[in-house]
Short mmCIF file of N, CA and C in Angstrom, two decimals:
data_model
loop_
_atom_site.label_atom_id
_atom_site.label_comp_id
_atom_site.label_asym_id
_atom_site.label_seq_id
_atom_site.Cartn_x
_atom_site.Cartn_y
_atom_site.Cartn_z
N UNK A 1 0.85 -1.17 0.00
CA UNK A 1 0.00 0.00 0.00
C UNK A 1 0.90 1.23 0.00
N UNK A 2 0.85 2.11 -0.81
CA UNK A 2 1.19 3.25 -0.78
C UNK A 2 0.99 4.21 0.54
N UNK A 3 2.23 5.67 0.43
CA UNK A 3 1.93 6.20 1.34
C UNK A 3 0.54 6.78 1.67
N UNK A 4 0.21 7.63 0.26
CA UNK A 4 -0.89 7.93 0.51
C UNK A 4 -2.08 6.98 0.19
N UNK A 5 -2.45 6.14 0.27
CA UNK A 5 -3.63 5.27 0.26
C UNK A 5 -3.39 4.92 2.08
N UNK A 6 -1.88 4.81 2.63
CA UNK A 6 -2.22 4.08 3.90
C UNK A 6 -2.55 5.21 4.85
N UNK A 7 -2.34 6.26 4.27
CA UNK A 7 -2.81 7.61 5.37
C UNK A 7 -4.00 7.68 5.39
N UNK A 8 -4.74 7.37 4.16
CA UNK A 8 -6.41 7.72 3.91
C UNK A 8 -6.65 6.58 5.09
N UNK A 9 -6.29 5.36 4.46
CA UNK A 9 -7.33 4.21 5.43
C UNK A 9 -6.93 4.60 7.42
N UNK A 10 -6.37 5.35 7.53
CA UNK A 10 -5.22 5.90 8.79
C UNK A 10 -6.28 6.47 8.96
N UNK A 11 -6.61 7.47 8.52
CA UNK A 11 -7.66 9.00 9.04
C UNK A 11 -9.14 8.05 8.95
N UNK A 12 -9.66 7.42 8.19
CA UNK A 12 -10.37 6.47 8.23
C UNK A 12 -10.86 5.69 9.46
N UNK A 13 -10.06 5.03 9.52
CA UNK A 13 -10.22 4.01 10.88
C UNK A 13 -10.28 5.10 11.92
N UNK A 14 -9.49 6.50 12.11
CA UNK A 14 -9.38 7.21 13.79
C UNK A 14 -11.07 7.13 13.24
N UNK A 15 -11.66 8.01 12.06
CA UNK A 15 -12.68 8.58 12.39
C UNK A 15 -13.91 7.24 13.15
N UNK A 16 -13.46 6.39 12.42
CA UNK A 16 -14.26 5.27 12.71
C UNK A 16 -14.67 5.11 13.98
N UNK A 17 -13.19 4.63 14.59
CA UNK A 17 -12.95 4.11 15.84
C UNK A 17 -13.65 5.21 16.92
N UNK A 18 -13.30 7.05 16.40
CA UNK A 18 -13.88 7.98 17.41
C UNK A 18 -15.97 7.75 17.27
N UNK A 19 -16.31 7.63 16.12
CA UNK A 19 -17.74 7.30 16.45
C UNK A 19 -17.94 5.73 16.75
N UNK A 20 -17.31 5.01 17.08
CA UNK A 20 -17.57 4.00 17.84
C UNK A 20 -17.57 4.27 19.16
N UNK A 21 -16.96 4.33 19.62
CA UNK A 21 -16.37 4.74 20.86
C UNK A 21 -17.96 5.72 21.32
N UNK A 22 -18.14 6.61 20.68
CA UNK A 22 -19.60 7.39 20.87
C UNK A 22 -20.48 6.60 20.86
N UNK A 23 -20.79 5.49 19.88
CA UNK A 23 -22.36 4.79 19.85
C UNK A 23 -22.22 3.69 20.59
N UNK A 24 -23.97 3.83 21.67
CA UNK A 24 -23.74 2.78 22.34
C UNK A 24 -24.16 0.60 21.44
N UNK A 25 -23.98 1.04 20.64
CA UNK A 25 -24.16 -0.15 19.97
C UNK A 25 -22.73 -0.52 19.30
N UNK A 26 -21.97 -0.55 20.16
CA UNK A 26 -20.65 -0.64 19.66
C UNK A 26 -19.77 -0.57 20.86
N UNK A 27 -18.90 -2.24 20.95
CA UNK A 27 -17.66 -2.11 21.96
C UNK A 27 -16.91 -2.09 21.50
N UNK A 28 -15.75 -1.36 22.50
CA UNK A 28 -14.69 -1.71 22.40
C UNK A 28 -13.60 -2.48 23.51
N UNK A 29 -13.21 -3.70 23.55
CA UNK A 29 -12.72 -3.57 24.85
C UNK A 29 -11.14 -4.21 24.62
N UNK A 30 -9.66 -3.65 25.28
CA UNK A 30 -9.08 -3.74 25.45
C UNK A 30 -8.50 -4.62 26.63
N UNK A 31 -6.94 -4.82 26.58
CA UNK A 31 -6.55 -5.28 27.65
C UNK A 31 -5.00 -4.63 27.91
N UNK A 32 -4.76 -3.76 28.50
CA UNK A 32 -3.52 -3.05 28.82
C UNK A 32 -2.75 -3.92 30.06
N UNK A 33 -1.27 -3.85 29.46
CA UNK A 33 -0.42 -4.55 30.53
C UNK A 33 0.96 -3.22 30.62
N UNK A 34 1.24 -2.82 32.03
CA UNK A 34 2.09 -2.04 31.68
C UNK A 34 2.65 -0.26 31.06
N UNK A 35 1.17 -0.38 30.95
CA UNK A 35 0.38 0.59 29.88
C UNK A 35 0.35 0.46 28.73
N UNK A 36 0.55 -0.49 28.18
CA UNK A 36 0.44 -0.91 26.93
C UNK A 36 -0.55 -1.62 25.94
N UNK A 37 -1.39 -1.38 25.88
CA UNK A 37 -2.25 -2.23 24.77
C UNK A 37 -1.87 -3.62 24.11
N UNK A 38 -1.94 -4.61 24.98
CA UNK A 38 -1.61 -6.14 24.50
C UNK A 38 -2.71 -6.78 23.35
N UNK A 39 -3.81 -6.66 23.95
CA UNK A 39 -5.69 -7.46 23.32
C UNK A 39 -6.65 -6.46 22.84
N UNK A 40 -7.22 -6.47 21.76
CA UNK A 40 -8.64 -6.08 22.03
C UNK A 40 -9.55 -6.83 20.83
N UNK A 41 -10.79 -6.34 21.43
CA UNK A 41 -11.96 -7.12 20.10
C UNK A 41 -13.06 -6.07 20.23
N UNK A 42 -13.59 -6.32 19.41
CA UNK A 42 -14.97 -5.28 19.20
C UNK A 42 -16.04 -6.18 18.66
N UNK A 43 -17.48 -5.45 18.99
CA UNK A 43 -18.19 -5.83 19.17
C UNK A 43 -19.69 -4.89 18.54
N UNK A 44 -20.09 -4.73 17.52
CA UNK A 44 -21.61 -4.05 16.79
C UNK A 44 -22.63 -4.94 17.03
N UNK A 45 -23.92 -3.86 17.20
CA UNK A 45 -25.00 -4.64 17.72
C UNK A 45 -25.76 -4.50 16.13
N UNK A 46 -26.69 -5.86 15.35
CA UNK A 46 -26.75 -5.61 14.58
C UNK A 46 -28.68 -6.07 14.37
N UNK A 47 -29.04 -5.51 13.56
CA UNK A 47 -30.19 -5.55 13.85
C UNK A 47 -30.93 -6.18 12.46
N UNK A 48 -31.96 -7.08 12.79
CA UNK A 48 -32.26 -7.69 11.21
C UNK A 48 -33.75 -8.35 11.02
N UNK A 49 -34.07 -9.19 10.93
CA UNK A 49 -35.25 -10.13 10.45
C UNK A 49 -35.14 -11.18 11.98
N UNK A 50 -36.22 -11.37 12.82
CA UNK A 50 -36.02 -12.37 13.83
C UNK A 50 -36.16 -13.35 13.02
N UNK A 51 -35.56 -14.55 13.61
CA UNK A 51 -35.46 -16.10 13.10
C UNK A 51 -35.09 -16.70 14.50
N UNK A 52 -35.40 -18.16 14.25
CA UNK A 52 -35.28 -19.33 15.49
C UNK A 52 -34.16 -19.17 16.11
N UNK A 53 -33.30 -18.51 15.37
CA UNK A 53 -31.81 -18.52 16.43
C UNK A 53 -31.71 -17.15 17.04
N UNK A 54 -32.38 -16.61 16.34
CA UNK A 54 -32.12 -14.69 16.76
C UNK A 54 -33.36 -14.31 17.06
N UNK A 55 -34.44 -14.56 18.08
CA UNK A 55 -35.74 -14.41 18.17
C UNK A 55 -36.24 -12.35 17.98
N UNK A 56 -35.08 -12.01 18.51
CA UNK A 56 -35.35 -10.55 18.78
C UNK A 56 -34.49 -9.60 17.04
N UNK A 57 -34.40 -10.61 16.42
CA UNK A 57 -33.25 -10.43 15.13
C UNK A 57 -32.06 -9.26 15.54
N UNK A 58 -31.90 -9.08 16.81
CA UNK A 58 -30.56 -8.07 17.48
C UNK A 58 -29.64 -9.49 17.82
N UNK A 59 -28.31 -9.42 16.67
CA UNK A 59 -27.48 -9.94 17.18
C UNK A 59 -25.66 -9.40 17.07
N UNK A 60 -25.39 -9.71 18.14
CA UNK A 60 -23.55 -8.75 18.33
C UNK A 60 -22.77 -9.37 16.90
N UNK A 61 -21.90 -8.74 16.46
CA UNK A 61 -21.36 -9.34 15.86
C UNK A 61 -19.62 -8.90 16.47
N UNK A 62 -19.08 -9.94 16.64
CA UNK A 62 -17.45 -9.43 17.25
C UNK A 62 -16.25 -9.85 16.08
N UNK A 63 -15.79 -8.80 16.05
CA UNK A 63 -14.50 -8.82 14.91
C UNK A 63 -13.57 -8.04 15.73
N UNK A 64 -12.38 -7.54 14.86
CA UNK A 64 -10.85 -7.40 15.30
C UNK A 64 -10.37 -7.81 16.49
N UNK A 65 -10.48 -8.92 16.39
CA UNK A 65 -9.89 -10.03 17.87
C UNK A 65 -8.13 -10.11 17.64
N UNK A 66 -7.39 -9.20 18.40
CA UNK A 66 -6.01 -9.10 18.21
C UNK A 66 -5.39 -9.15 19.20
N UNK A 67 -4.38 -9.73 19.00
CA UNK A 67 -3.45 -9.93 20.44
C UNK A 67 -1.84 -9.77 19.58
N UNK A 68 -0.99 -8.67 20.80
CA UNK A 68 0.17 -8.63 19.66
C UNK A 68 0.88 -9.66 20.00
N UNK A 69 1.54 -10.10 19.38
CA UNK A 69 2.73 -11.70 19.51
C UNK A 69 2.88 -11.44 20.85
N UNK A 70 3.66 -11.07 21.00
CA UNK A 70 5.07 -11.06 22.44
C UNK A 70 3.51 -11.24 23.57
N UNK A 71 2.64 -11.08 23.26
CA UNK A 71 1.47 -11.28 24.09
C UNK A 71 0.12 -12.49 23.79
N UNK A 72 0.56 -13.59 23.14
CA UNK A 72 -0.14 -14.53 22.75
C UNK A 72 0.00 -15.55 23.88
N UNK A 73 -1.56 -16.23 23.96
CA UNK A 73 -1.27 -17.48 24.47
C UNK A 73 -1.48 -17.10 26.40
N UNK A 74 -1.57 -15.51 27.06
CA UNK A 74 -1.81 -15.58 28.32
C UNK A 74 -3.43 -15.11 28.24
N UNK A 75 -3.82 -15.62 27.69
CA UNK A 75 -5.29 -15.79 28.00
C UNK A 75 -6.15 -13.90 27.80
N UNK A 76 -5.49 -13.16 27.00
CA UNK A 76 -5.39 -12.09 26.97
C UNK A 76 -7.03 -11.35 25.72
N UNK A 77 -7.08 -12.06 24.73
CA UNK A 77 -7.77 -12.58 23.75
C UNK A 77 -9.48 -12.80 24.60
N UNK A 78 -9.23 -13.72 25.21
CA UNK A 78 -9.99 -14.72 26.49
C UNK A 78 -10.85 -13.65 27.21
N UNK A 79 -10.32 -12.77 27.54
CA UNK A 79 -10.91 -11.93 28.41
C UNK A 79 -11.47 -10.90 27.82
N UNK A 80 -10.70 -10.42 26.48
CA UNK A 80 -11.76 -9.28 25.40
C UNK A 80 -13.36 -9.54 25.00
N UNK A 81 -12.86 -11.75 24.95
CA UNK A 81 -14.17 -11.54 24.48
C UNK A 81 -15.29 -12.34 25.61
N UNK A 82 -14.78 -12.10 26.59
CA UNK A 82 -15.52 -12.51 27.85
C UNK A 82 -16.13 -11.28 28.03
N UNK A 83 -15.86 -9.78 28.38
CA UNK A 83 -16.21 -8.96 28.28
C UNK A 83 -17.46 -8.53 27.59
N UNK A 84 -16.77 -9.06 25.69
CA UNK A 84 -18.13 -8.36 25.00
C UNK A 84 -18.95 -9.56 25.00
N UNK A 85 -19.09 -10.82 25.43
CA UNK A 85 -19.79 -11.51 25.48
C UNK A 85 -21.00 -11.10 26.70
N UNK A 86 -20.58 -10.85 27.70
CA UNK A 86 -21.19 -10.27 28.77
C UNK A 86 -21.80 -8.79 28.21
N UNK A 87 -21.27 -7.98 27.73
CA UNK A 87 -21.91 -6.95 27.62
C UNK A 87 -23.16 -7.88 26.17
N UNK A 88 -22.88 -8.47 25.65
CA UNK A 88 -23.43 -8.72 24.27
C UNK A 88 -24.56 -9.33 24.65
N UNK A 89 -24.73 -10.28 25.79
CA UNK A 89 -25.88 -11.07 26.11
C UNK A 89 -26.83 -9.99 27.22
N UNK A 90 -26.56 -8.77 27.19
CA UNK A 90 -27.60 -7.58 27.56
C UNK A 90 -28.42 -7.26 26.40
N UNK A 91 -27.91 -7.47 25.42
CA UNK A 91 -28.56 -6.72 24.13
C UNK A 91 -28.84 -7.78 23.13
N UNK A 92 -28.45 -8.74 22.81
CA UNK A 92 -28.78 -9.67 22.19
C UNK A 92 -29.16 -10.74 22.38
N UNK A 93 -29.19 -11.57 21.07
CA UNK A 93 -29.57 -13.04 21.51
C UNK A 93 -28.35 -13.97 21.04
N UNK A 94 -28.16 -13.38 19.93
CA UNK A 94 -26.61 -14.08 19.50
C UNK A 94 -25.60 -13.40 18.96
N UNK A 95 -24.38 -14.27 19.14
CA UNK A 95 -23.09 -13.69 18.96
C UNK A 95 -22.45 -14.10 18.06
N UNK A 96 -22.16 -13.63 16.56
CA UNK A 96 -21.67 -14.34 15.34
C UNK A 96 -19.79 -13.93 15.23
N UNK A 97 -19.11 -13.79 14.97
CA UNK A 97 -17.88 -13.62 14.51
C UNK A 97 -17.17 -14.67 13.08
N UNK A 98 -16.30 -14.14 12.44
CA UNK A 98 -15.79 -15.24 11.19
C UNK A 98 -14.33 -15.30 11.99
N UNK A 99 -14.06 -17.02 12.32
CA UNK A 99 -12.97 -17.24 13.10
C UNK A 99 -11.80 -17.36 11.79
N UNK A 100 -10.72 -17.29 12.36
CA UNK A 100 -9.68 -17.43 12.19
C UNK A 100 -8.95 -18.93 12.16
N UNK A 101 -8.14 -19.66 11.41
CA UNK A 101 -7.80 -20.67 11.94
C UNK A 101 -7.26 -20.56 13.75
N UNK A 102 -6.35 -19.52 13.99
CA UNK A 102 -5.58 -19.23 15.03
C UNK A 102 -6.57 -19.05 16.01
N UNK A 103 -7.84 -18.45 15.55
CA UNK A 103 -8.30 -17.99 17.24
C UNK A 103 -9.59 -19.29 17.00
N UNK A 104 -9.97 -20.39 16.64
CA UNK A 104 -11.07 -20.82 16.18
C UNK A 104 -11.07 -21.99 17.41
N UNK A 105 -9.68 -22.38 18.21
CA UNK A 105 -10.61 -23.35 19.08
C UNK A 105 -10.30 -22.05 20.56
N UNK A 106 -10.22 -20.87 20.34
CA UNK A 106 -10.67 -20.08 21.40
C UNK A 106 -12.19 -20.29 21.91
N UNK A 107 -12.59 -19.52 20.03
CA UNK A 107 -13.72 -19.04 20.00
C UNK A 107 -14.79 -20.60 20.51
N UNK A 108 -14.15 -21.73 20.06
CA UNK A 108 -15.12 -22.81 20.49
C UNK A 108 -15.28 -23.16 21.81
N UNK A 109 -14.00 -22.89 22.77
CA UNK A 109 -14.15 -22.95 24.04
C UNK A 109 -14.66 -21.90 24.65
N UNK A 110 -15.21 -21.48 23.90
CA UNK A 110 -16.02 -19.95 24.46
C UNK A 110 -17.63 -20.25 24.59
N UNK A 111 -17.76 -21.42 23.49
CA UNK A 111 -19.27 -22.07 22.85
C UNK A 111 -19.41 -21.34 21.96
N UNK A 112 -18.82 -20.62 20.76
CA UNK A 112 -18.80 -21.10 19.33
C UNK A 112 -19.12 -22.19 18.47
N UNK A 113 -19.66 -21.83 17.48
CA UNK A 113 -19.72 -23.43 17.17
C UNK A 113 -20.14 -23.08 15.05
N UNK A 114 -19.65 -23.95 14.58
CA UNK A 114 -19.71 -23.38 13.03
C UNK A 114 -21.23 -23.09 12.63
N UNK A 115 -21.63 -22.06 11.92
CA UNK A 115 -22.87 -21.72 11.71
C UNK A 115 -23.26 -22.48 10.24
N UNK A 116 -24.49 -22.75 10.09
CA UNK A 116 -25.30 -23.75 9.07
C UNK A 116 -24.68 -23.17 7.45
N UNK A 117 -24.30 -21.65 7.50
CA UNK A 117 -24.25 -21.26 6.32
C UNK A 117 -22.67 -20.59 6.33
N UNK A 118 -22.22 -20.58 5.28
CA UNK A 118 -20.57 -20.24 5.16
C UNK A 118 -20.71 -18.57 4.44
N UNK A 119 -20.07 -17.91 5.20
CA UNK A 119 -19.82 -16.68 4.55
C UNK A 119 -19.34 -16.16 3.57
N UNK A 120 -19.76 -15.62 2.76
CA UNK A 120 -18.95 -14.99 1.32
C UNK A 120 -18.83 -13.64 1.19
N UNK A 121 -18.10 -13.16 0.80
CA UNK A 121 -17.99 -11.97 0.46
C UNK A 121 -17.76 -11.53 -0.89
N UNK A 122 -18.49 -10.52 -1.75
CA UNK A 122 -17.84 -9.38 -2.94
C UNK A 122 -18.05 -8.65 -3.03
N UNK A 123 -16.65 -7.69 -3.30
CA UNK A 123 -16.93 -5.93 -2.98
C UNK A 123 -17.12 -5.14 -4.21
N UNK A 124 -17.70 -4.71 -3.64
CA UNK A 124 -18.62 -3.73 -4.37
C UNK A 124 -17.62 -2.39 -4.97
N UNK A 125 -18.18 -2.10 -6.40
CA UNK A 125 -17.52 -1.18 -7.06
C UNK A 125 -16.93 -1.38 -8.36
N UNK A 126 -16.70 -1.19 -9.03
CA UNK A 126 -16.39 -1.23 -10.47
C UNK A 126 -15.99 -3.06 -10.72
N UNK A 127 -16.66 -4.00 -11.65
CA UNK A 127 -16.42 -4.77 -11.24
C UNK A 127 -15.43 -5.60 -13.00
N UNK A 128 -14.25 -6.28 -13.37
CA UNK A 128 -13.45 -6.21 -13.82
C UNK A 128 -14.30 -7.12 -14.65
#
């Protein structure tokens, strides 16, 4: 990525991250050691069509589950999403995330468990 393309997505994400941080349908939770920022994950409350699994169709969805190296493996991860799990089962009914190979038997010892349908993605915009 170029300089300037990585500055845009830079000013991007602050703005992001500052109206997250504002809406309450949106966590963020960290884990500082030291003063340092080791963990965090986030967490949008998302709202849709009720169905048998989502009776109230409000369900969390948790992404950027990060832990930096030199900080893997003390259970650091574990506790981000213990957090938004707890805050998440105030407001919802379920909790979706797309695992990672690396974090996927976290997320199962958490009670994760693979969902009926596989995710796809294509982005949108001029298309080749």
């Amino acid at each position: 990525m170029d300089g300037a393309r990585a500055e845009h997505l830079r000013e991007a994400t602050t703005a992001w991250v500052e109206a997250a941080l504002a809406d309450p349908e949106c966590r963020i939770v960290v884990v500082e050691v030291d003063g340092e920022v080791v963990s965090c994950a986030m967490a949008r409350l998302e709202h849709g069509a009720p169905a048998p699994s989502c009776p109230s169709g409000t369900s969390a969805v948790i992404f950027n589950v990060v832990t930096r190296r030199h900080a893997r493996g003390l259970g650091h991860a574990r506790r981000c999403l213990e957090a938004l799990l707890k805050w998440a089962g105030q407001h919802a009914d379920r909790a979706d995330l797309q695992a990672s190979d690396q974090g996927a038997s976290l997320y199962a010892s958490l009670g994760f468990a693979p969902a009926a349908y596989h995710s796809m993605r294509r982005p949108l915009g001029p298309v080749a």
